[in-house]
Coordinates of C-alpha atoms in Angstrom, one line a residue:
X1 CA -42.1 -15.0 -253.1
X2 CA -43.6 -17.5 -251.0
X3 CA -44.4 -18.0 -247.8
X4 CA -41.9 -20.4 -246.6
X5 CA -39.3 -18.7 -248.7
X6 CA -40.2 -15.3 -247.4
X7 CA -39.8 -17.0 -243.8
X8 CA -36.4 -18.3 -244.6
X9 CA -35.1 -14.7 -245.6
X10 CA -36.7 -13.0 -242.7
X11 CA -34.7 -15.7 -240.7
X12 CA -31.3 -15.6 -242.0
X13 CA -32.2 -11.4 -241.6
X14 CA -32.6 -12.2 -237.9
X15 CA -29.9 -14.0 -237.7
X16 CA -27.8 -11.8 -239.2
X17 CA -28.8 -9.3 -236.3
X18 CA -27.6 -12.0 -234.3
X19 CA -24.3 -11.8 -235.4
X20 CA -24.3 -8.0 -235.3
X21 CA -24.9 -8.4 -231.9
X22 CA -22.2 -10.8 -231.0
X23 CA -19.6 -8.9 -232.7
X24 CA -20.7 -5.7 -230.5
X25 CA -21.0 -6.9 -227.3
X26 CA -17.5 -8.9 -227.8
X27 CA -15.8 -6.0 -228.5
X28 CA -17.4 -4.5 -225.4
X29 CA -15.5 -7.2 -223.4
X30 CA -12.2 -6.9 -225.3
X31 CA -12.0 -3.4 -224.7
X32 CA -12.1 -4.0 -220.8
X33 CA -9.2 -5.8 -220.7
X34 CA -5.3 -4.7 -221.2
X35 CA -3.8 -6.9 -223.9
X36 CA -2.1 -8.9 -224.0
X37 CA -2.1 -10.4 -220.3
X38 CA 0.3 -12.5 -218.7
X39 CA 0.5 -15.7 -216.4
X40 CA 2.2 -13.2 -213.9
X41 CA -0.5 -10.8 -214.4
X42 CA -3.5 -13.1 -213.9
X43 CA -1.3 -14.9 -210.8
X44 CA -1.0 -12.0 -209.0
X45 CA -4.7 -10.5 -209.8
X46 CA -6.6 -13.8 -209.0
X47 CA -8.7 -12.8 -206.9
X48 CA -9.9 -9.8 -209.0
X49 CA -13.8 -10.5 -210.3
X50 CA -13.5 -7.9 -212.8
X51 CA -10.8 -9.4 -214.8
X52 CA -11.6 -12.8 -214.5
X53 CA -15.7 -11.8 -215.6
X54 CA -14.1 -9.5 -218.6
X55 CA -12.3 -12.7 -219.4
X56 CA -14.7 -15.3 -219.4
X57 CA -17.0 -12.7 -221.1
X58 CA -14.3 -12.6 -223.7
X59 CA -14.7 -16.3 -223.7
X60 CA -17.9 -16.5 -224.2
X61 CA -18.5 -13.9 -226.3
X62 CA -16.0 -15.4 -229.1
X63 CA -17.6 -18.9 -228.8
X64 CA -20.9 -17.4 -229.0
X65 CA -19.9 -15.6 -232.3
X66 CA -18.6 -18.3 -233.9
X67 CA -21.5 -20.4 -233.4
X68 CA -24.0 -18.2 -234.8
X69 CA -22.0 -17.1 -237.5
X70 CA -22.0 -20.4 -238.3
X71 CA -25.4 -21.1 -237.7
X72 CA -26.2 -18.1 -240.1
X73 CA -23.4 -19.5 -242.9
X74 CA -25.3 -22.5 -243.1
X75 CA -28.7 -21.2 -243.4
X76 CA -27.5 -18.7 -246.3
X77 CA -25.5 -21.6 -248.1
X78 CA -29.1 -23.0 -248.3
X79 CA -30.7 -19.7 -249.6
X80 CA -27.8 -20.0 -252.2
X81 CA -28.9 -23.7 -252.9
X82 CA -25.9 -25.2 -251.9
X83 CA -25.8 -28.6 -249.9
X84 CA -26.0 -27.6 -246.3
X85 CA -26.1 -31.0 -244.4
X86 CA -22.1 -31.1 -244.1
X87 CA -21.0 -28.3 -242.4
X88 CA -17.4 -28.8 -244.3
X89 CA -19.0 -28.2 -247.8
X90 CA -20.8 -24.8 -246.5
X91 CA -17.3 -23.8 -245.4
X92 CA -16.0 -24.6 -248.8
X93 CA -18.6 -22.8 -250.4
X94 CA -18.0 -19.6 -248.7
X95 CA -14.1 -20.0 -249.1
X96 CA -15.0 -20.1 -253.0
X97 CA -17.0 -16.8 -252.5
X98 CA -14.1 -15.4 -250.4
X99 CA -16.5 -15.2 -246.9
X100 CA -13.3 -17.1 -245.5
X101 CA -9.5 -17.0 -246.9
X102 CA -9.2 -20.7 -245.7
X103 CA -11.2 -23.4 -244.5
X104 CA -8.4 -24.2 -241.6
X105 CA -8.5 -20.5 -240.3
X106 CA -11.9 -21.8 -239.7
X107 CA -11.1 -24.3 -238.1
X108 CA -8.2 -23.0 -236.2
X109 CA -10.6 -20.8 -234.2
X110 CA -13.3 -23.8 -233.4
X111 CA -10.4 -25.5 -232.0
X112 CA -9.6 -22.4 -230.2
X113 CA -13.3 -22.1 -229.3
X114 CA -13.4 -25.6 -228.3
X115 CA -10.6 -24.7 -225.9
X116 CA -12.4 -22.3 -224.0
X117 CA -14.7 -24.7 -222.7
X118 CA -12.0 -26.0 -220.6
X119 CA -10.9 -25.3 -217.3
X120 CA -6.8 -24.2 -217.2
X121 CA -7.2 -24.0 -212.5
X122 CA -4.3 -22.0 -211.7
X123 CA -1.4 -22.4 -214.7
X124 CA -1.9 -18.9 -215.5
X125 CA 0.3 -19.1 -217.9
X126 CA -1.6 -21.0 -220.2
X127 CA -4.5 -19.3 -219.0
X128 CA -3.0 -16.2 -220.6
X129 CA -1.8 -18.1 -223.6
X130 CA -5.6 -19.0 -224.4
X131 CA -6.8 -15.4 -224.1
X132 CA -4.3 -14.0 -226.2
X133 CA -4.8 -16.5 -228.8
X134 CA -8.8 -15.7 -228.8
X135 CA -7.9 -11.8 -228.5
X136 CA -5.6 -11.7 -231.3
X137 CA -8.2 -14.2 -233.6
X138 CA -10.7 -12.0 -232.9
X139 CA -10.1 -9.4 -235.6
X140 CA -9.9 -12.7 -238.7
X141 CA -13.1 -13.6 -236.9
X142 CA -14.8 -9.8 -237.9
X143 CA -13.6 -10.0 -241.0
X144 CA -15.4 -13.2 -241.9
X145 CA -18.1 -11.7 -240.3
X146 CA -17.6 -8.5 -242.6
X147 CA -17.4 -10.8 -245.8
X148 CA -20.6 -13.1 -244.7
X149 CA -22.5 -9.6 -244.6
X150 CA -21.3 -8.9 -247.9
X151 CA -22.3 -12.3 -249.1
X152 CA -25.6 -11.8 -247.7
X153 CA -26.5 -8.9 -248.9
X154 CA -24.8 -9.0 -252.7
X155 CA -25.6 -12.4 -253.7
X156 CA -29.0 -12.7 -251.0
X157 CA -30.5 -9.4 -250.9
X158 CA -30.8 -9.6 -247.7
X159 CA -29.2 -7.8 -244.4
X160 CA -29.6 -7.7 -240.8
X161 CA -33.4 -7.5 -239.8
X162 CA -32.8 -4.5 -237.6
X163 CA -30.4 -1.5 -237.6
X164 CA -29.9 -1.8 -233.8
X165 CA -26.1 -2.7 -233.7
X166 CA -25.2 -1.8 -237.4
X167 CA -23.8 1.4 -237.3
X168 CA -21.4 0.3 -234.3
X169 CA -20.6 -2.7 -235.9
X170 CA -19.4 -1.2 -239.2
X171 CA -16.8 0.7 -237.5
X172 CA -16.0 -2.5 -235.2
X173 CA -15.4 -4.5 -238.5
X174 CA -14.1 -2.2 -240.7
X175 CA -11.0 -1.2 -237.7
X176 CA -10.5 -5.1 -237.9
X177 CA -9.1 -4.4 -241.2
X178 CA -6.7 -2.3 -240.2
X179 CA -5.0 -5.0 -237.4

């Protein structure tokens, strides 16, 4: 293998890891927070940091997934030698190889994700619309995550560079299956 080739896998392999650590550390934010919540709820705890930083870690967190599973998609569409330049095609690719079950649950989430960049001020009741759309898309976002592993390491021969989150994640994915 050559060099540049061998530096392309060792990538993807990192950003897998990448991934693994999103997945972890989102779950680490869902798990602080009582689903769903409720504009009444967040109304009458607006002044509590704790929710509102478990929140907008939730936010983040989900966004930041996305984005590097992405990131990671299109690298490994390369690796495949697919055409990686429209991000569109890579997302048809991997719906062919069954990383996603459609193309607009895809999208659905980047919308979502787009979302969370905005500010809702104080109608808490979209404000808990938003976060219980992103909680309960969470689990279809795993399990693209699961299948992209899958890809990766069937088709690629290659998986994350280092075991650090791996263990935990495999549990976190494989309970998104059950959902």
């Amino acid at each position: 293998m050559n060099t540049l080739l061998e530096e392309s896998h060792r990538h993807l392999g990192e950003l897998l890891t990448a991934v693994e650590r999103c997945i972890y550390f989102l779950e680490g934010a869902r798990s602080r927070i009582t689903w769903p919540v409720t504009g009444d709820e967040l109304a009458a705890r607006n002044k509590d940091i704790d929710l509102f930083t478990n929140l907008s870690a939730v936010n983040e967190r989900f966004a930041k997934l996305q984005d590097t599973l992405g990131t990671a998609m299109r690298h490994a569409a390369l690796l495949a030698g697919e055409p990686s330049e429209n991000f569109l095609r890579v997302l048809g690719f991997f719906e062919k190889n069954r990383v996603l079950k459609s193309v607009k649950d895809w999208q659905s989430m980047r919308a979502l994700r787009n979302l969370a960049a905005h500010e809702y001020g104080t109608n808490y009741a979209k404000t808990a619309d938003h976060f219980n759309a992103v909680n309960s898309s969470t689990p279809t976002l795993y399990q693209m995550a699961a299948h992209f592993f899958r890809f990766c390491s069937d088709n690629l021969d290659i998986t994350a560079s280092s075991p650090d989150f791996s263990k935990e994640v495999e549990i976190i994915l494989r309970a998104s299956f059950d959902r």
